[in-house]
Structures are given as structure tokens and as C-alpha cells.
Tab-separated table of C-alpha atoms in Angstrom:
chain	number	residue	atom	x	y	z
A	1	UNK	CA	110.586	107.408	116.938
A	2	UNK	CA	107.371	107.833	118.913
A	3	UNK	CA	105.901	111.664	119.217
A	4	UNK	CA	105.124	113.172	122.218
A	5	UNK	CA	101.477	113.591	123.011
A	6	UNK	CA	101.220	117.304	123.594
A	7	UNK	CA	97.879	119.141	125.281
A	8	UNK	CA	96.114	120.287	122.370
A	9	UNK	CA	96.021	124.286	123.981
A	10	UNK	CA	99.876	123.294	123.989
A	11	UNK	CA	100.166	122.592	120.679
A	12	UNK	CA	98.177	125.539	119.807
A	13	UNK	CA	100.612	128.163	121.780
A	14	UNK	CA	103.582	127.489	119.901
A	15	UNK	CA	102.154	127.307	116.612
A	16	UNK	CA	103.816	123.663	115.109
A	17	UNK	CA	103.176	124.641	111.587
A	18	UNK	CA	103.954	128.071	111.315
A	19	UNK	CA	106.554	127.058	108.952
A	20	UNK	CA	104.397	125.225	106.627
A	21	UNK	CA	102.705	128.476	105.741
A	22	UNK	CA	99.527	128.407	107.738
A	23	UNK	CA	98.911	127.518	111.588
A	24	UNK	CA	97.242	124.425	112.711
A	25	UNK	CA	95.052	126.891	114.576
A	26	UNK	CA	94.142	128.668	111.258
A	27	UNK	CA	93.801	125.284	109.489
A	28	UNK	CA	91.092	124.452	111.860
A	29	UNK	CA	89.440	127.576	112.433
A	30	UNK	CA	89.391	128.206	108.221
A	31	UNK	CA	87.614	124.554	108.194
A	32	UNK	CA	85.504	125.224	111.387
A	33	UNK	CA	83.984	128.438	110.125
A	34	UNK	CA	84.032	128.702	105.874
A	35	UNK	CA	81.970	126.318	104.108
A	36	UNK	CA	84.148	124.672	101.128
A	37	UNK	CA	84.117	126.436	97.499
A	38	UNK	CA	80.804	126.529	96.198
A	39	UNK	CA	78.962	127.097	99.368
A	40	UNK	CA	78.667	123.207	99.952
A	41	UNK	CA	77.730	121.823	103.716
A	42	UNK	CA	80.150	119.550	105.032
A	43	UNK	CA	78.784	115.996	105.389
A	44	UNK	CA	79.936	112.507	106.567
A	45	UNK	CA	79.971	109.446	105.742
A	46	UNK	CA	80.615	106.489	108.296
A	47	UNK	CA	81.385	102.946	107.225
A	48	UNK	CA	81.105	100.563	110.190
A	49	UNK	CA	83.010	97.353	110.035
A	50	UNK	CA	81.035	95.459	112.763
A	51	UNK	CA	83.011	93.102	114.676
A	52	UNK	CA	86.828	94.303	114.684
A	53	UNK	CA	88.353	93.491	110.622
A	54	UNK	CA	91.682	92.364	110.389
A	55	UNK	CA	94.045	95.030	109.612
A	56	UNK	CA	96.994	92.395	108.872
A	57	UNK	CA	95.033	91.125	106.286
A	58	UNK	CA	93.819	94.798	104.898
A	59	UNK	CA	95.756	97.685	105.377
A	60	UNK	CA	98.908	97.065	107.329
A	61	UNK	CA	100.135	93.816	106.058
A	62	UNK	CA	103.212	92.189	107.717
A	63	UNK	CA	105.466	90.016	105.340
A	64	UNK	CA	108.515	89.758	107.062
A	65	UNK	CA	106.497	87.796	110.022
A	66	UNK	CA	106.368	84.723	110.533
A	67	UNK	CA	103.943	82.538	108.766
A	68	UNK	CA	101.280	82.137	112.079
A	69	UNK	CA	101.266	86.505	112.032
A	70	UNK	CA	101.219	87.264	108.034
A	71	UNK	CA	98.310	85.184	106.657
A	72	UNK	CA	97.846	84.385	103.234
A	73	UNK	CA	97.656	87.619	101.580
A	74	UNK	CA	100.593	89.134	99.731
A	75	UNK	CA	101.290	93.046	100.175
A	76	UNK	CA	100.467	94.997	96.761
A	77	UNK	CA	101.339	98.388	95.489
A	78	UNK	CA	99.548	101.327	95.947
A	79	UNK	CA	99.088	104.374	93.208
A	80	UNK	CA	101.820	105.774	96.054
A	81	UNK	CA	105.399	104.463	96.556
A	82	UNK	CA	106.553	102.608	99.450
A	83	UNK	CA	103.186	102.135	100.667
A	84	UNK	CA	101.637	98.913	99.998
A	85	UNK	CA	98.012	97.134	101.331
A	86	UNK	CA	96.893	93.447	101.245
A	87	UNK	CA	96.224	91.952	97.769
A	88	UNK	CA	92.958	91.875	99.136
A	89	UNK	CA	92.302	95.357	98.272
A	90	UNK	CA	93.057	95.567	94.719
A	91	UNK	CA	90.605	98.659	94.114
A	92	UNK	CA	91.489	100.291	96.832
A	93	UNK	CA	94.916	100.259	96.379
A	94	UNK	CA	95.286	102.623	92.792
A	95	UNK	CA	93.028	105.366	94.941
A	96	UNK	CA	95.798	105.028	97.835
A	97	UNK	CA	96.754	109.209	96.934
A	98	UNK	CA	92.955	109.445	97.627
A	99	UNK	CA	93.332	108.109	101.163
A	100	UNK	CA	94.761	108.615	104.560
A	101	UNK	CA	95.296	105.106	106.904
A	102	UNK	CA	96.186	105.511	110.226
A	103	UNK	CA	97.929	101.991	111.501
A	104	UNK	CA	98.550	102.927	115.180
A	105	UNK	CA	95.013	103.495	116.427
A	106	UNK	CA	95.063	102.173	119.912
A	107	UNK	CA	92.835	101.499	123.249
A	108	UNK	CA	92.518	98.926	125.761
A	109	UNK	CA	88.935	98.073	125.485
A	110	UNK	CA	88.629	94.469	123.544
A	111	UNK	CA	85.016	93.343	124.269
A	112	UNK	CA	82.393	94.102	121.554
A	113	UNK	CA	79.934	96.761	123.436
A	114	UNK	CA	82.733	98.890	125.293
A	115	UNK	CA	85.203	98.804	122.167
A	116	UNK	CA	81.502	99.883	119.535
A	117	UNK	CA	81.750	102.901	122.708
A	118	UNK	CA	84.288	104.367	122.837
A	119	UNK	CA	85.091	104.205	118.647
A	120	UNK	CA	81.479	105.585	117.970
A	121	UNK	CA	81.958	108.177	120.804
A	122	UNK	CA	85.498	108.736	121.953
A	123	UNK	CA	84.475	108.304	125.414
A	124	UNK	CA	84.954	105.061	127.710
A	125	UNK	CA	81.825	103.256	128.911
A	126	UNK	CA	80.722	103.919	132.281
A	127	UNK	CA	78.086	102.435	134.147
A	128	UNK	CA	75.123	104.835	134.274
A	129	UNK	CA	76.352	106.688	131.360
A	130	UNK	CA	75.012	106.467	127.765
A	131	UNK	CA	77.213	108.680	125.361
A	132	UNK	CA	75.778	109.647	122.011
A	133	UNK	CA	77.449	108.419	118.673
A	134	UNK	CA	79.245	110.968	116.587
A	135	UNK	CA	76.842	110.517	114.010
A	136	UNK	CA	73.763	111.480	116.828
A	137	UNK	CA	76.150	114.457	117.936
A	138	UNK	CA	76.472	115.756	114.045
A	139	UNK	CA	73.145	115.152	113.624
A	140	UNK	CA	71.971	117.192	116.551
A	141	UNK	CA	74.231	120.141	115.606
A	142	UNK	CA	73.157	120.453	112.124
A	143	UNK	CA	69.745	119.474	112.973
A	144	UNK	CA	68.564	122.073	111.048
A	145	UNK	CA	69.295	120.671	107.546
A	146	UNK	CA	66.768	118.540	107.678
A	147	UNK	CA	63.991	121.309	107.569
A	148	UNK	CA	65.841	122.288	104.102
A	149	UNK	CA	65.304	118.768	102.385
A	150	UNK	CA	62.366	116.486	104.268
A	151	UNK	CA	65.180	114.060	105.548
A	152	UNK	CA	66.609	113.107	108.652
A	153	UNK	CA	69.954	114.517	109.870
A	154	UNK	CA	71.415	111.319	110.442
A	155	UNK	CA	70.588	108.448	108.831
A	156	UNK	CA	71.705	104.620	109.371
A	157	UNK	CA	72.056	102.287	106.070
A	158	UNK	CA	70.156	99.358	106.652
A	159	UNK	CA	70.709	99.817	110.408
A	160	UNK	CA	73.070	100.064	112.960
A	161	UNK	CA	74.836	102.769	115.119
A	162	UNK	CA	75.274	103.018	118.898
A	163	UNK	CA	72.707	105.765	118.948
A	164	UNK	CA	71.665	108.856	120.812
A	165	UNK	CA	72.754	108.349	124.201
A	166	UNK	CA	72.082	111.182	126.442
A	167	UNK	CA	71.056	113.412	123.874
A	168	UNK	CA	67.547	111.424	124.088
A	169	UNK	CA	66.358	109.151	121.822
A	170	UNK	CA	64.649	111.916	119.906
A	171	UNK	CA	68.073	112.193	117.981
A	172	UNK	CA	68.442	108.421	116.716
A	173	UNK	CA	69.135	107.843	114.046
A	174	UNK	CA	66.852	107.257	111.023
A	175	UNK	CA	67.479	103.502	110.228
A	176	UNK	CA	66.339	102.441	106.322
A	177	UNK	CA	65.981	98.543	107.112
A	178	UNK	CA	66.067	96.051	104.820
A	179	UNK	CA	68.891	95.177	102.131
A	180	UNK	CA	69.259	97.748	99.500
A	181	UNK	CA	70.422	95.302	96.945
A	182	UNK	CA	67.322	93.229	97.195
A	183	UNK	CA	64.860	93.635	93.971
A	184	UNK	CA	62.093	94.478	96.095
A	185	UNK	CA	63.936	96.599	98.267
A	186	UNK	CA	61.636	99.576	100.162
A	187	UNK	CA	62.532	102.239	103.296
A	188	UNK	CA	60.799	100.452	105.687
A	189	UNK	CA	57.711	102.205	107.266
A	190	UNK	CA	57.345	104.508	104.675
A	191	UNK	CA	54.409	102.795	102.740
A	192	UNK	CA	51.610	105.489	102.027
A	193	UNK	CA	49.051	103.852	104.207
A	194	UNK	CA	45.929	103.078	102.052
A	195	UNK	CA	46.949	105.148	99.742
A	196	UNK	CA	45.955	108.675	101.000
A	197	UNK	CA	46.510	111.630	98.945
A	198	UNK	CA	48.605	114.470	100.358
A	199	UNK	CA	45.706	116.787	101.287
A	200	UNK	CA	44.454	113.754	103.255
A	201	UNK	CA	47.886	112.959	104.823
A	202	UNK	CA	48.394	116.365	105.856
A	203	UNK	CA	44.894	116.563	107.499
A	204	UNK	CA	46.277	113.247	109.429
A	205	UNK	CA	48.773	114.914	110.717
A	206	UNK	CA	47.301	118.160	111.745
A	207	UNK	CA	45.410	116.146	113.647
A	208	UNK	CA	47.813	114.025	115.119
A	209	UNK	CA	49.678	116.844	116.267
A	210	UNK	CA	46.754	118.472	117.960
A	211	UNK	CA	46.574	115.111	119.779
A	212	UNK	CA	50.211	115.190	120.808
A	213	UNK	CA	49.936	118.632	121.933
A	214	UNK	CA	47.261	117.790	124.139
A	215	UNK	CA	48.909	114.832	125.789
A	216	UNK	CA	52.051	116.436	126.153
A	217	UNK	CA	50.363	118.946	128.724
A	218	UNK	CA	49.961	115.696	130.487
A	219	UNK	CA	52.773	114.333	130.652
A	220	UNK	CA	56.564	115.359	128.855
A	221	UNK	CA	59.416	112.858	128.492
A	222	UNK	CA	62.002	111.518	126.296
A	223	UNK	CA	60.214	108.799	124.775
A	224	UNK	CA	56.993	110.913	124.013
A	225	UNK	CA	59.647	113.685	122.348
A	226	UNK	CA	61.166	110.589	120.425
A	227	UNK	CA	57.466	109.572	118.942
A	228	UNK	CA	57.013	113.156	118.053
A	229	UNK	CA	60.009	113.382	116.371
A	230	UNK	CA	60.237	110.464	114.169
A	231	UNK	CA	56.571	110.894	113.499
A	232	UNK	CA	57.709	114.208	111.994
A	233	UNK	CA	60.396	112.845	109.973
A	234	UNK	CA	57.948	110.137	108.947
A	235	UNK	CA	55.663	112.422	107.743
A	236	UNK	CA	58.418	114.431	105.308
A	237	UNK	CA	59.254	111.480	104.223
A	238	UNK	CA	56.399	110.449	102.564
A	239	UNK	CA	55.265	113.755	101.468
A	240	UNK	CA	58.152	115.350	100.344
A	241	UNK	CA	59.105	114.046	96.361
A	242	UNK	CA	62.761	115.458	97.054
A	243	UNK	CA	62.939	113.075	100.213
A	244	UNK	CA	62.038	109.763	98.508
A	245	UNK	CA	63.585	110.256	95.518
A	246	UNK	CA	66.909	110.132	97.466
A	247	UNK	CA	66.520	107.070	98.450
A	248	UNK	CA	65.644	105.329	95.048
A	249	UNK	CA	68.228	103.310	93.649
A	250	UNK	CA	66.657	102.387	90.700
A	251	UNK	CA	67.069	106.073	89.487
A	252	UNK	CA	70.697	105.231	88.778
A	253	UNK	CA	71.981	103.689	86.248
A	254	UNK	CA	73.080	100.082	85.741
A	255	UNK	CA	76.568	100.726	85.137
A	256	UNK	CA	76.634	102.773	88.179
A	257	UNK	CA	74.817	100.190	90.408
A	258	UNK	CA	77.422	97.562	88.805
A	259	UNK	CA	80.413	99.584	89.369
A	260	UNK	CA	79.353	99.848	93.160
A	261	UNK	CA	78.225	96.035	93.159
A	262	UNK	CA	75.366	94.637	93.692
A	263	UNK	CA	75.715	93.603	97.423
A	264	UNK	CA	74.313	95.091	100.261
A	265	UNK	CA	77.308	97.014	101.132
A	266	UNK	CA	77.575	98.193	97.674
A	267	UNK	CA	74.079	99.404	97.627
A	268	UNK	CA	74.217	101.110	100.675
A	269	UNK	CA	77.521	103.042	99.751
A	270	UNK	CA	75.830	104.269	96.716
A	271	UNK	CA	72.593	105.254	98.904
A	272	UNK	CA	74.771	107.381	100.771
A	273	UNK	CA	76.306	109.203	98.019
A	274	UNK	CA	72.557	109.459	97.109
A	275	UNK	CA	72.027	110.883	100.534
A	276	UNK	CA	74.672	113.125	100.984
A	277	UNK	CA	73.560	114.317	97.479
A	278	UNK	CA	70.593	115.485	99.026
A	279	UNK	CA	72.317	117.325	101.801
A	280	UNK	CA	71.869	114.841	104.608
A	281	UNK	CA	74.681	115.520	107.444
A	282	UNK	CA	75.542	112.325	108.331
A	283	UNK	CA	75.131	108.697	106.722
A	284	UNK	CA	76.283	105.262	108.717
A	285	UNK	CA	76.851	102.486	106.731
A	286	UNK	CA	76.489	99.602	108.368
A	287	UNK	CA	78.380	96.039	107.201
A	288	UNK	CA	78.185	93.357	110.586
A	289	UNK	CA	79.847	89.854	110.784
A	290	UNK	CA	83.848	90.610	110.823
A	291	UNK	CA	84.413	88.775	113.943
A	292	UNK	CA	86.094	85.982	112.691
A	293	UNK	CA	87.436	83.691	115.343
A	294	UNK	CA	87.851	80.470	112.911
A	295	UNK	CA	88.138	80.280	109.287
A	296	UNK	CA	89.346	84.018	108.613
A	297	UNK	CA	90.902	83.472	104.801
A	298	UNK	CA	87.943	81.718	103.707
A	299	UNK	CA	85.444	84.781	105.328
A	300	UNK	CA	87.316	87.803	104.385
A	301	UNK	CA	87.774	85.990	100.725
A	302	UNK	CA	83.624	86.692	101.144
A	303	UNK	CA	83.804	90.226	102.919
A	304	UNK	CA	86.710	92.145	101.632
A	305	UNK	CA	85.879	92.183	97.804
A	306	UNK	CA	82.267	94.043	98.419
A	307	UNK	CA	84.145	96.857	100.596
A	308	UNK	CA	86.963	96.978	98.434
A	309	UNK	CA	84.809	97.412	95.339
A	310	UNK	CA	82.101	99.443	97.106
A	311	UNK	CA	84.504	101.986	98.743
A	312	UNK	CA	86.890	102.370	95.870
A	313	UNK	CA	83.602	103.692	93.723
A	314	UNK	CA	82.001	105.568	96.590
A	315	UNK	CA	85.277	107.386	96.849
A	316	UNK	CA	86.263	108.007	93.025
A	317	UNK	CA	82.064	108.939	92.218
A	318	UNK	CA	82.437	111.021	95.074
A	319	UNK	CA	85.745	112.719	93.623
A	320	UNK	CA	84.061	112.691	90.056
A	321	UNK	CA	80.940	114.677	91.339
A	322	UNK	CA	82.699	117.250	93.156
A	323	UNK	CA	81.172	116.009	96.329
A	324	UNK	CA	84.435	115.029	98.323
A	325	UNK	CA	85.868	117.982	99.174
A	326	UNK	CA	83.264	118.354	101.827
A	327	UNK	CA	82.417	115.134	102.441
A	328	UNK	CA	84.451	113.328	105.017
A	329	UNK	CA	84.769	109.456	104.765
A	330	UNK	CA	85.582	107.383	107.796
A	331	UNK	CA	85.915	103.009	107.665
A	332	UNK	CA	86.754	101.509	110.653
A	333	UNK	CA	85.499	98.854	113.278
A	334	UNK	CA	85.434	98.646	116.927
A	335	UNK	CA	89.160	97.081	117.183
A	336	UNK	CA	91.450	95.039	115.085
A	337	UNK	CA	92.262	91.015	115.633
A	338	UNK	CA	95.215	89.255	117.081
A	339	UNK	CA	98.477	89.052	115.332
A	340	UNK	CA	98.797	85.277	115.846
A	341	UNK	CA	96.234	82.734	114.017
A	342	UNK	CA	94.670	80.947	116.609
A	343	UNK	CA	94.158	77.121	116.044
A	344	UNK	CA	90.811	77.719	114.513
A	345	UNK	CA	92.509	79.627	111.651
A	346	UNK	CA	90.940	82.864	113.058
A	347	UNK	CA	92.284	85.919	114.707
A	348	UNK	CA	91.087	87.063	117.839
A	349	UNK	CA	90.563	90.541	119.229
A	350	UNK	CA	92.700	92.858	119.393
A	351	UNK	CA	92.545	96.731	120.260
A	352	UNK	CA	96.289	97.317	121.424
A	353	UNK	CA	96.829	98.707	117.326
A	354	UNK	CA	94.807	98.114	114.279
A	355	UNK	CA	93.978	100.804	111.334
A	356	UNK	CA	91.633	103.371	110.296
A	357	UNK	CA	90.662	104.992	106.598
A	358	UNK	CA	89.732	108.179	105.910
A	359	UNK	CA	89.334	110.814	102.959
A	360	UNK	CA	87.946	113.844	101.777
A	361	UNK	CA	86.750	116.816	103.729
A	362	UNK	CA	90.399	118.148	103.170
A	363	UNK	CA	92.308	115.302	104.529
A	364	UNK	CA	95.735	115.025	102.975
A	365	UNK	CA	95.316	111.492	100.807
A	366	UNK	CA	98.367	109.581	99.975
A	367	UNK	CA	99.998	108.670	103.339
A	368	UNK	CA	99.877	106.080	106.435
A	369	UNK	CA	100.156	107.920	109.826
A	370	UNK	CA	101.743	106.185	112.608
A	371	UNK	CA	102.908	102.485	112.654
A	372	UNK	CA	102.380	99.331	114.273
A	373	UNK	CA	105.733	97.097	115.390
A	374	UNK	CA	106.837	94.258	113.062
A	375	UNK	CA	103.723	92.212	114.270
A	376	UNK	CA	101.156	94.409	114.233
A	377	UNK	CA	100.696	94.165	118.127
A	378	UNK	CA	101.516	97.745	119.589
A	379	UNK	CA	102.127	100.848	118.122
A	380	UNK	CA	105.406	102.153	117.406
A	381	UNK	CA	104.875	105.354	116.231
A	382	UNK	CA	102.395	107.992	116.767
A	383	UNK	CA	99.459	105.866	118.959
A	384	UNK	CA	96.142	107.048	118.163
A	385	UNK	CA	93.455	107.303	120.930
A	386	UNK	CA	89.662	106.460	120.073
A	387	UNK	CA	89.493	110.473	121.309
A	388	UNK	CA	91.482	111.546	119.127
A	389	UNK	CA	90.017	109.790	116.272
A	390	UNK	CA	86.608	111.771	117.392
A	391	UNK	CA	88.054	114.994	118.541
A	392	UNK	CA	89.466	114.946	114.836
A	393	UNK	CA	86.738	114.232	113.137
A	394	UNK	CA	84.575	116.904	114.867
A	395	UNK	CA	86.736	119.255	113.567
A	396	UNK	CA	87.040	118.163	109.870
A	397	UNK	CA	83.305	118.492	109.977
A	398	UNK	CA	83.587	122.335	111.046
A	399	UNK	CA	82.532	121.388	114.780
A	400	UNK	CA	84.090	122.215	118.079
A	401	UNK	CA	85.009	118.600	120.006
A	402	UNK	CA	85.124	121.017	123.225
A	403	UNK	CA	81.805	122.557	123.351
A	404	UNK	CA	79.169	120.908	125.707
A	405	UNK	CA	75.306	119.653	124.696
A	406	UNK	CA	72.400	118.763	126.992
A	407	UNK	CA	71.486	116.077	128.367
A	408	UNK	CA	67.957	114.650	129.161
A	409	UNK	CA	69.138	114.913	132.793
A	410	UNK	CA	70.173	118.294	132.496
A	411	UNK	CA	73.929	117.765	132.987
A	412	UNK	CA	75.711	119.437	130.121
A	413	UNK	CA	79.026	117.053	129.015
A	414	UNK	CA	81.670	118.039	126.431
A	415	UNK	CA	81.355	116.877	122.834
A	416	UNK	CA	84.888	114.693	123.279
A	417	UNK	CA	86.954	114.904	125.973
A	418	UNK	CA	91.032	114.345	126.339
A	419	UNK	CA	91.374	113.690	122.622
A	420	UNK	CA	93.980	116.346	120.384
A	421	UNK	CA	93.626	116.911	116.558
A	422	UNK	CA	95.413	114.279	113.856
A	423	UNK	CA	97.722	117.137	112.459
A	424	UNK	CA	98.598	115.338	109.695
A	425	UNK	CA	95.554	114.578	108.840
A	426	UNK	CA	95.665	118.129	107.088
A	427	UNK	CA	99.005	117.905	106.125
């Protein structure tokens, strides 16, 4: 049966889960305005699948297709009956009553740069118009953070994100560089430079900012507010103990850094528990490369087991810590690929339905929302919209998707536009 899209104000009015005990509208405005138990911030955490993975061959597996739709890998069971993943995901798949997946995400957009769009931002590309990421948007709204800790409010692991859009570039986001699994592995630009003291860094920088005070009588703009900015976060960086240690990975220990694997995916998971640890908003992790035209099997054989294993610990050391109550956790690429293997043994894109993962933050673990058909083309139940996706994420995060930022132009636009909360998503 597929569900009626309702305006979200709509949906609202008559109060759809009054008889579950508590309103959707009290729901969100409980998570919008109280911090969780304990006084804890809510945070983020934003695995980025470059490239569009295959969610046939991950998280909606089809084995009554034919052979040319259902690949070679078997469904599984899940620590939750009657749902089942690819055998692909065998650590995943006892921490299924830890996760939400959403098989009927949907949108119309399958070329790399618009599809990165409008998943990182909820809004469609438009010529002229640069729309920030979520992570720039959460960043810029709790800004403030990272004035408590010495570190950046959003922060990109090694790299990656679309950015800052019309926010300015001011509100990029902190990229670490480099591959965090790598021995000699180092935040890149963070060196002490010839080994100054911190009286003698700090007289640097006093000076420095006289100097940028003086030129920005001169002359004001978006780049020169960008170099002031990230010279700032530079600067906490190096002189704030708290700051670097959060980004040391040799502080763990080796059964930690074993159980999250030693890849660069791995790594940068466990830098981002690390991070969120240390009160930082918003952490992308970046993993490129999943566009596999040709040779899928033999690739994702390569680039599922690092996820799998990396995600898996990131989400049970989260649980174990007490961090992911209030720590949202979002995997998920620009689209999915084609149904059919193409005679390259690839699959193609495809952004007509593919899946999304989330957990923590209060999302309800243990169920699949929404369905794709019996090839995994179209939806057939509940389609999810790209602004939906962000309009529910906003919210988990305690932010309203409606209110509007500034621009460098001086244009005000909405946060997310058109998209209505994932009700079940809270259950």
C-alpha cells in the first residue's frame, strides 16, 4: 500500500499519533528543545558513500529476481526477524535492532554533482545557486560549541563534503587530510611552525589579527572572512591540548583500533567517535570510489568489509559509551545503482529507489521503512524524498528545517524546503 504524502502543517493538525501516547508534534518539539539525559549536546555523524553503493548488494537484497538483478550475495539474518541484509554485511546484521534502513529513498537526479546536491542539502541544483551541506548548516547553528572545546563545528574525515554554499565559505568545513590509518598519519597544517612556544604563538597571532583588522577596513568579503576564520580555528588547534588530543589515535588502544580496523574508513569512524567525544557538532566521514560500472562483486568484496566492520563498532562503542542517544548516525551515498548487471558486470546509476541507514539520536532501531518493488527499481511503499531525508534529520538534531539563514548576498532561504518528517523514524 503506498501512504499518502500529507503537508507536514497537515499532519500536525490532526495529531497522527495521539494514540500512541504522545503527538508527533510533542515528539519533535521534546527533541527540538530538551537536551538528552545527562545534559549531552546532540551531535552527528555523516558517513558518505561517494559514488552511489549498491543497495541490492547491501541492504535490500532481492532473491527471488532473476539472476542478472540479485548478484552474488545471499540475504542473511538480522538480530530482528523477517528482516534480512546481504551476506555482505555480516557485522552489521546482529546490530540490525540498533538500526533504522529506509529502502524507498527516491529522486530523479542520477548524475554525480546534482545527485551529491540535493542528498547533502535536500534542495535541487540550480544554476546560480550554491546550497550549503547539512553538515555546514549544523555547523553554523551550533557554531558556538566550538568556543567551548578549540575545535571546529564541523569537521570532514580525511576530506570531502559539498561545503558551505551560500552561507560563505567561512563555514567549510574543517577537512583533516591525509589517511588516518597511515603510521605517520598527522592533521594536516597543524605542524607547530619552528617550534614556537605558546607565549610566542599567541604573540603571532595578536599580531596577525591587528593586521587583519586593519585590512579589513579596506576591503570586507567572503574570502577575507574565510582566511580569518580558519586562521582562528588554526590557531585553537594548535594551542589548545584538549583540541589535539582529540584527534590522536594512538591514544586508543590496540584492541580498539583493531576492532574498528585498520583501514582508512575504520580509522576515520573511530576519529569521529573521538570527535564527537569532544563535543564537536558534526563529523563527515568520507569513503569515495563506489561507482562501480564494471567488476562490482570483485570491488564491493574490497569496500563492503571495512564499512561493515567500521560501522558495526562505531555504532556498538557508541552504544557502550553512552554516546548514542544523542548522537545521530546517517550512511548513505548520492543514489543507488541499476537493478540489472550491465555487460561489464557493474551496475549503473540509479536514483529512482536505493537505501539509507540511520541510528541513534532517538531513532527507533530494528525496522526497514518503506520498500522497493521486487527489483529494486521504484518504490512501492512509502517513497522518500532527498527533503525529507534532510528536513528529518534537522529535526533529530533539535533544529528547525523551516527557519531561514543568511546568505552572503543577503537573501535569507529556508533551512529545507518541501520536505515532511520520517514519522517512523521515532516510532
Amino acid at each position: 500500500m503506498r501512504h499518502t504524502q500529507l503537508p507536514r502543517r497537515s499532519l500536525l493538525q490532526i495529531g497522527l499519533f495521539g494514540t500512541l501516547g504522545l503527538s508527533l508534534p510533542e515528539c519533535l518539539r521534546r527533541q527540538t528543545q530538551a537536551a538528552p539525559a545527562g545534559g549531552k549536546k546532540l551531535s552527528a555523524i555523516f558517513v558518505w558513500l561517494g559514488g552511489g553503493p549498491s543497495h541490492h548488494d547491501t541492504f535490500d537484497p532481492k532473491p527471488d529476481a532473476t539472476a542478472e538483478i540479485r548478484g552474488m550475495f545471499r540475504p542473511i539474518a538480522t538480530s530482528v526477524p523477517g528482516i534480512r541484509v546481504a551476506e555482505s554485511l555480516p557485522r552489521l546484521a546482529p546490530r540490525m535492532e540498533q538500526l533504522a534502513v529506509i529502502r524507498s529513498v527516491t529522486h530523479a537526479d542520477a548524475a554525480h554533482e546534482p545527485g551529491v546536491a540535493l542528498m547533502q542539502t535536500g534542495y535541487h541544483s540550480r544554476p546560480g545557486t550554491n546550497f550549503p551541506s547539512m553538515g555546514a548548516i549544523v555547523g553554523y547553528e551550533r557554531r558556538s560549541r566550538s568556543q567551548e572545546n578549540g575545535l571546529p563545528a564541523h569537521i570532514a574525515v580525511p576530506n570531502g563534503d559539498l561545503g558551505a554554499g551560500h552561507l560563505g565559505s567561512s563555514y567549510n568545513p574543517f577537512r583533516v587530510g591525509g589517511n588516518p590509518s597511515a603510521p605517520d598519519f598527522q592533521v594536516q597544517d597543524l605542524g607547530n611552525p619552528g617550534g614556537l612556544s605558546v607565549a610566542q604563538l599567541h604573540q603571532r597571532h595578536e599580531l596577525l589579527r591587528r593586521v587583519n583588522n586593519d585590512f579589513r577596513v579596506l576591503k570586507n568579503s567572503d574570502v577575507q572572512q574565510s582566511v580569518d576564520r580558519f586562521g582562528e580555528q588554526a590557531f585553537k588547534l594548535m594551542v589548545t591540548p584538549e583540541a589535539r588530543t582529540a584527534f590522536d589515535l594512538t591514544r586508543e588502544s590496540a584492541a580498539t583500533r583493531d576492532r574498528y580496523g585498520r583501514t582508512q574508513v575504520g580509522q576515520s569512524m573511530l576519529m569521529a567517535r573521538r570527535l564527537i567525544e569532544a563535543n564537536v557538532p558534526f563529523v563527515t566521514v568520507n569513503d569515495d570510489e563506489w561507482d562501480h560500472h564494471s567488476n562490482i562483486f570483485p570491488r564491493l568484496k574490497e569496500k563492503l568489509p571495512p564499512v561493515d566492520q567500521g560501522l558495526a563498532a562505531l555504532v556498538g562503542d557508541l552504544a557502550d559509551r553512552g554516546l548514542l542517544d544523542h548522537t545521530l548516525v546517517v550512511m548513505m551515498g548520492e543514489f543507488g545503482r541499476t537493478p540489472k548487471i550491465n555487460t561489464m558486470g557493474g551496475r549503473d546509476h540509479w536514483s529512482r529507489a536505493f537505501s539509507v541507514v540511520l541510528t541513534g539520536a532517538g531513532v527507533r532501531g530494528g525496522q526497514v521503512i518503506g520498500a522497493s518493488d521486487a527489483d529494486g527499481a521504484f518504490p512501492a511503499d512509502r517513497p522518500v524524498t532527498p527533503a525529507d531525508l534532510a528536513h528529518s534529520i534537522y529535526k533529530l538534531l533539535g533544529l528547525d528545517p523551516d527557519r531561514e539563514l543568511p546568505t552572503t548576498s543577503g537573501r535569507p532561504v529556508q533551512i529545507v524546503r518541501d520536505g515532511t518528517f520520517i514519522r517512523e523514524l521515532l516510532g
